Tab-separated table of C-alpha atoms and ligand atoms in Angstrom:
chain	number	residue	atom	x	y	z
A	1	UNK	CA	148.698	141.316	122.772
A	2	UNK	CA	150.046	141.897	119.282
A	3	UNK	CA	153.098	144.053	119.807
A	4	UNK	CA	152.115	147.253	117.962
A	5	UNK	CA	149.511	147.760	120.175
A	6	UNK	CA	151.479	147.394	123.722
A	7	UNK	CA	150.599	150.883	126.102
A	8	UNK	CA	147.982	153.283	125.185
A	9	UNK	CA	144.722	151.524	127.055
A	10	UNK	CA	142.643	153.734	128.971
A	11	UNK	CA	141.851	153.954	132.735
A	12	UNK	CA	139.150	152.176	133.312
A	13	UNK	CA	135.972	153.835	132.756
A	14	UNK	CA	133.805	155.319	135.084
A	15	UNK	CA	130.396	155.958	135.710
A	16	UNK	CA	129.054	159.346	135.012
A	17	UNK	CA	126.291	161.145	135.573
A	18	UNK	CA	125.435	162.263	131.965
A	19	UNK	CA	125.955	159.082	129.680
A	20	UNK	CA	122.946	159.610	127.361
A	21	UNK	CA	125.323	162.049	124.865
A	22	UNK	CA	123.385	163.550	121.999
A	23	UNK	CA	124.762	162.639	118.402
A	24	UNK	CA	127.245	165.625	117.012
A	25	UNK	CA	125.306	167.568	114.517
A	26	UNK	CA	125.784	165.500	111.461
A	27	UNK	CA	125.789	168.077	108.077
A	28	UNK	CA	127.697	166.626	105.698
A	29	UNK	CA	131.013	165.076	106.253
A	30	UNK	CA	134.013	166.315	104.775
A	31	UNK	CA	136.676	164.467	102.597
A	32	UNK	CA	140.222	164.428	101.300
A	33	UNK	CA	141.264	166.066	104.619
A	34	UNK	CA	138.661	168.363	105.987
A	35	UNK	CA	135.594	168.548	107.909
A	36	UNK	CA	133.418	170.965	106.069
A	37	UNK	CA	129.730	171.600	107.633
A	38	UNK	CA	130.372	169.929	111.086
A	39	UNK	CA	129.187	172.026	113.742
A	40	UNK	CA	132.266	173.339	115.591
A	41	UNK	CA	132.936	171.593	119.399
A	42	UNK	CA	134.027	173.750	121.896
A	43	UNK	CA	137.794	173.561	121.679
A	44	UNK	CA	140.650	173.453	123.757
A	45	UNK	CA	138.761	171.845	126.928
A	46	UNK	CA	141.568	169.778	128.592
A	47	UNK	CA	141.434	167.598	131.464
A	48	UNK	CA	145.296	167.351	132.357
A	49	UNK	CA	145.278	163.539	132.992
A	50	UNK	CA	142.231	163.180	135.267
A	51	UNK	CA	139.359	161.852	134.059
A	52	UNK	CA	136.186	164.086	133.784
A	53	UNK	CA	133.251	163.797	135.749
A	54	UNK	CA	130.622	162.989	132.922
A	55	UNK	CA	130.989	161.947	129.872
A	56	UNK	CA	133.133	163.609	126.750
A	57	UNK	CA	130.921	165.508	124.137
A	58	UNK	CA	132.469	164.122	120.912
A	59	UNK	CA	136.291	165.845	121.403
A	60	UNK	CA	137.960	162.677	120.696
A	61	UNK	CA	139.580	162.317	117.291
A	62	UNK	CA	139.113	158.742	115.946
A	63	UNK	CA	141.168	156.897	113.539
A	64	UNK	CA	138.778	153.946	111.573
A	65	UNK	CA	140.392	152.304	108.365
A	66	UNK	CA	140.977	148.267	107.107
A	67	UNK	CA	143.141	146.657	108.795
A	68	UNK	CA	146.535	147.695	107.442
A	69	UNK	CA	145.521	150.755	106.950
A	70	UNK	CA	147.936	152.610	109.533
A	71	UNK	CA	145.991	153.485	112.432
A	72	UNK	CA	148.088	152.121	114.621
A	73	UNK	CA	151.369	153.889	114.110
A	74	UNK	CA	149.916	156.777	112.858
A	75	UNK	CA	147.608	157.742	115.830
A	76	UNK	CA	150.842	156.725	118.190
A	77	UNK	CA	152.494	160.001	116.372
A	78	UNK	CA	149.577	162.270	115.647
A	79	UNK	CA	149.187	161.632	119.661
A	80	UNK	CA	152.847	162.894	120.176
A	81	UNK	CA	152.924	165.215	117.794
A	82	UNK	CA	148.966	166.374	119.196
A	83	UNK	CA	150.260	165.938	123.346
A	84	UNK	CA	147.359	164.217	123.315
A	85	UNK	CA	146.950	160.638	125.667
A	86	UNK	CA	146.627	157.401	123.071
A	87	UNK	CA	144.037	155.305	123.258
A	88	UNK	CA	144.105	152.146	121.176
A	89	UNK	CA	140.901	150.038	121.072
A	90	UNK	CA	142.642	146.131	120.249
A	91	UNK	CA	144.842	146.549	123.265
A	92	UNK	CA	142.285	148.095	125.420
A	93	UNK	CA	140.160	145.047	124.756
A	94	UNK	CA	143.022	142.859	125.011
A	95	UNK	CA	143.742	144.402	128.477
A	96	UNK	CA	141.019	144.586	130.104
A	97	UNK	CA	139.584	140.859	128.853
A	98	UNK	CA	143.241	139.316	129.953
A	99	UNK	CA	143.361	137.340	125.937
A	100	UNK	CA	144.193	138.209	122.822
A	101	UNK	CA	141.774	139.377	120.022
A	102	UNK	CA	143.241	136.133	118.629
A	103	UNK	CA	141.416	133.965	121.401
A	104	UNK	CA	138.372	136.449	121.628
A	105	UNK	CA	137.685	135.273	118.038
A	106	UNK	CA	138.172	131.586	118.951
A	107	UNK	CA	136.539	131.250	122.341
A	108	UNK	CA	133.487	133.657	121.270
A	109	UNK	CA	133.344	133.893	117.288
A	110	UNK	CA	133.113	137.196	115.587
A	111	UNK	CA	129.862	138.374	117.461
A	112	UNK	CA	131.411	137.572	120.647
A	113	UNK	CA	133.838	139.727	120.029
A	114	UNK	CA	131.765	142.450	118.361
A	115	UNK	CA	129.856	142.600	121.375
A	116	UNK	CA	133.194	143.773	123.653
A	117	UNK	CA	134.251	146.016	120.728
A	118	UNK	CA	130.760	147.849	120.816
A	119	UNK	CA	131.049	148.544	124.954
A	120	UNK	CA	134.933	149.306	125.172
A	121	UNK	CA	133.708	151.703	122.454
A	122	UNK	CA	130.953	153.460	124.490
A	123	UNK	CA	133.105	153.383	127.436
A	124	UNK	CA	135.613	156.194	125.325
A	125	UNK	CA	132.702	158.862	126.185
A	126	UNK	CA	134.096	158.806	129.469
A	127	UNK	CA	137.753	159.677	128.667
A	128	UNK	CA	139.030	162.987	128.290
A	129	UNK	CA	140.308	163.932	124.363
A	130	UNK	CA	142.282	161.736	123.125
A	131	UNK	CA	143.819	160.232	119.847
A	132	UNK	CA	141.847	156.898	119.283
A	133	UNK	CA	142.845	153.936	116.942
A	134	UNK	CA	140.016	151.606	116.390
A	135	UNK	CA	139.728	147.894	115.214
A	136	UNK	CA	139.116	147.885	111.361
A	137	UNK	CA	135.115	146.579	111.993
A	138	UNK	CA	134.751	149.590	114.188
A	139	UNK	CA	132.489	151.180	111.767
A	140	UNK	CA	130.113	147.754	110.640
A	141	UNK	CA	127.432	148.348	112.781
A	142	UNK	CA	125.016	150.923	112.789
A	143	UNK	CA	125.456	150.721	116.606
A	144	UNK	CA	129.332	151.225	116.165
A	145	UNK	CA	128.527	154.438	113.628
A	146	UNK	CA	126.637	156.159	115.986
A	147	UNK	CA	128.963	156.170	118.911
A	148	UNK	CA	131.909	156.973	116.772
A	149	UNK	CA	129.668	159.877	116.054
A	150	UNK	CA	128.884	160.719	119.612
A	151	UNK	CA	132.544	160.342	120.463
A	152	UNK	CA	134.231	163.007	118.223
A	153	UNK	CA	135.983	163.866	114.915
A	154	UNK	CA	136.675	160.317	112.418
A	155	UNK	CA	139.629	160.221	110.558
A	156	UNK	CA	139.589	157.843	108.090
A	157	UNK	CA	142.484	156.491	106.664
A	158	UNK	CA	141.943	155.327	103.041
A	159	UNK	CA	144.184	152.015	102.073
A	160	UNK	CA	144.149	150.156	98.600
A	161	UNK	CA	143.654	146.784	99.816
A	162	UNK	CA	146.827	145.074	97.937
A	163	UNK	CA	149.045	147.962	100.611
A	164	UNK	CA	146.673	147.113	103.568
A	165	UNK	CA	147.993	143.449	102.810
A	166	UNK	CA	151.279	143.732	102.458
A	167	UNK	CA	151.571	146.521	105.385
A	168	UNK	CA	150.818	143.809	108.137
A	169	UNK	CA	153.767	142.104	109.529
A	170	UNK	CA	151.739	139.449	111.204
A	171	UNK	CA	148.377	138.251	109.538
A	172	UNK	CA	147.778	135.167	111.996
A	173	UNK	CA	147.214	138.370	114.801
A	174	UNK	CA	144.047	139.003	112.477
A	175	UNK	CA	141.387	136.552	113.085
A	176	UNK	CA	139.826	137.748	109.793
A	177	UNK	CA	142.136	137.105	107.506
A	178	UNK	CA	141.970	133.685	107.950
A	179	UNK	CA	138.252	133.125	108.310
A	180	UNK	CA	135.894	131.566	105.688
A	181	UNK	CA	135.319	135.031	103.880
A	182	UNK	CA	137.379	136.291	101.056
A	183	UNK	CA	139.440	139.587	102.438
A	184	UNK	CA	138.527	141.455	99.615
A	185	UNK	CA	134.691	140.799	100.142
A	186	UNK	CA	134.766	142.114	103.881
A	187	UNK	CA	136.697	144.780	102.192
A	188	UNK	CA	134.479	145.836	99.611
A	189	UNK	CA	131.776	145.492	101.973
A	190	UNK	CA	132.963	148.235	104.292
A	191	UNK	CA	134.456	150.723	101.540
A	192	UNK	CA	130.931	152.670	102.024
A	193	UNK	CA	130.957	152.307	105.545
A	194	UNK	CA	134.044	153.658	106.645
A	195	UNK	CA	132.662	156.720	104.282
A	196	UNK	CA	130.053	156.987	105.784
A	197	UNK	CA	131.653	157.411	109.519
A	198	UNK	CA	134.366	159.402	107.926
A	199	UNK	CA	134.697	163.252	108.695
A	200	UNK	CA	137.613	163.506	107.403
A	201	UNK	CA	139.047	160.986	104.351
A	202	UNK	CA	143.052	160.969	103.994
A	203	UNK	CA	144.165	158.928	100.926
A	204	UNK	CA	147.569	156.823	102.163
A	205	UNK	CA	148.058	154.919	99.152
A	206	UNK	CA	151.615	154.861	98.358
A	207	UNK	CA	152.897	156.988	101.379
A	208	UNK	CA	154.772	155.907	104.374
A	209	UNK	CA	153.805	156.711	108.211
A	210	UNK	CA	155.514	160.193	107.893
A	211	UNK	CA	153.641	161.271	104.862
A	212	UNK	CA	149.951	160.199	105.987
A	213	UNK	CA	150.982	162.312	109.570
A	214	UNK	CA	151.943	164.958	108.161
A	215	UNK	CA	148.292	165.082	106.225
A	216	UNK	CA	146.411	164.236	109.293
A	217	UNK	CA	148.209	167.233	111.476
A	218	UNK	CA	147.524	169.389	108.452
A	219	UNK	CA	143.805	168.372	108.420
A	220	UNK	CA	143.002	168.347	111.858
A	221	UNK	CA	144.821	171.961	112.190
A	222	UNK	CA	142.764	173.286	109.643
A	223	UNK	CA	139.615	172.149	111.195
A	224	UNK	CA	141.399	173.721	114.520
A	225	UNK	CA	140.941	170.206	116.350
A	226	UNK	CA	144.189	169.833	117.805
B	301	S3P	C1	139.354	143.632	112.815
B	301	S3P	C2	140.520	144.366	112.826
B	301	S3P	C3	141.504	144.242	113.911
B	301	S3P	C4	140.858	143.707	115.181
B	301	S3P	C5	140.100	142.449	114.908
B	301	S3P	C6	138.980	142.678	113.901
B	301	S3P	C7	138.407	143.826	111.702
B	301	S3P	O1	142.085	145.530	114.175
B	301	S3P	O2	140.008	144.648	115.757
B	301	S3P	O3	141.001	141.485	114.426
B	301	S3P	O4	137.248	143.420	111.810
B	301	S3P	O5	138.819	144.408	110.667
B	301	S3P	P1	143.097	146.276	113.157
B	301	S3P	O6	142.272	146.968	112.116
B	301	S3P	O7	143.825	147.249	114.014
B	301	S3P	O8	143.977	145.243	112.563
């Protein structure tokens, strides 16, 4: 497991009786840090640690973004600072499939390891709110998009792709930037996508983990979600 992404995994997942989740109501999505025409969720519903009977009606808040990008650290302080649980995707995959992403890619390929992305993703429905970093291909499917949707409020955390490069300590962690495609290809590619997802758009270029928090506590009070 790459060691940014150590602790925050979720319980596993249970069954529940109400897993076909209607879509939020979509309107259009907000940017540069708010979430204007969402329908509101009902807020405040906690669940103290224990997991809820059926599954959660879109109160997560989701952090999508290239890889670089930040999600990592700054969902691990937006969680703090939030008292809500952590719930990173990468490790929970790494966790409960006993390998690294690393070996996912190699024993499986990419759509090998799509396909455990896409069901540890649909298995958040069943957690109560929580802050959730995703894997930077979270939002390439149309599959993947939906669910985000379904799951709760996406953050997305806006990266020039020269920073997202230079912000990760350990590229040989990320299968992709060593496969046969050019990084700035996969990352033109998804530009539209990650719009697409996003609810909420914060711009990190140039600004350090404290900075981009501070936005992302300032958005998500504004749109009372935490
Ligand atoms: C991926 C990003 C990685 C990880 C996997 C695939 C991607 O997560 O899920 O290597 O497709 O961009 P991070 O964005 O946290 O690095």
């Amino acid at each position: 497991m790459s060691e940014d992404k150590q602790q925050a995994q979720p319980q596993t997942p249970q069954g529940g009786q109400d897993a076909g989740k209607e879509p939020k109501q979509g309107g259009r999505r907000g940017r540069g840090g708010s979430a204007r025409g969402r329908g509101r969720r009902p807020q405040g519903r906690r669940h103290a640690g224990k997991q809820p009977a059926v599954a959660n009606k879109g109160e997560h808040i989701l952090f999508v973004g290239f890889m670089g990008s930040g999600k990592t650290s700054v969902s691990r302080v937006v969680a703090k600072r939030a008292g809500l649980p952590l719930i990173d995707i990468d490790a929970y995959i790494e966790k409960t499939q006993g390998r690294s992403i690393k070996q996912i890619f190699a024993d499986e390929g990419e759509e090998g390891f799509r396909r455990i992305e896409t069901q540890a993703m649909a298995a958040l429905a069943y957690e109560p709110k929580s802050i959730i970093s995703c894997g930077g291909g979270a939002c390439n499917s149309a599959i993947n998009r939906g669910i985000l949707k379904a799951l709760g409020t996406v953050v997305y955390l806006k990266v020039p792709l020269e920073e997202a490069i230079a912000r990760i300590s350990d590229p040989s962690t990320r299968p992709l930037l060593n496969g046969e495609r050019p990084v700035r290809e996969i990352y033109e590619e998804r530009m539209p996508l990650y719009r697409d997802a996003a609810d909420i758009t914060i711009n990190t270029a140039g600004k350090g983990i404290g900075g981009n928090v501070s936005q992302v506590i300032g958005a998500l009070r504004r749109n009372k979600l935490i």
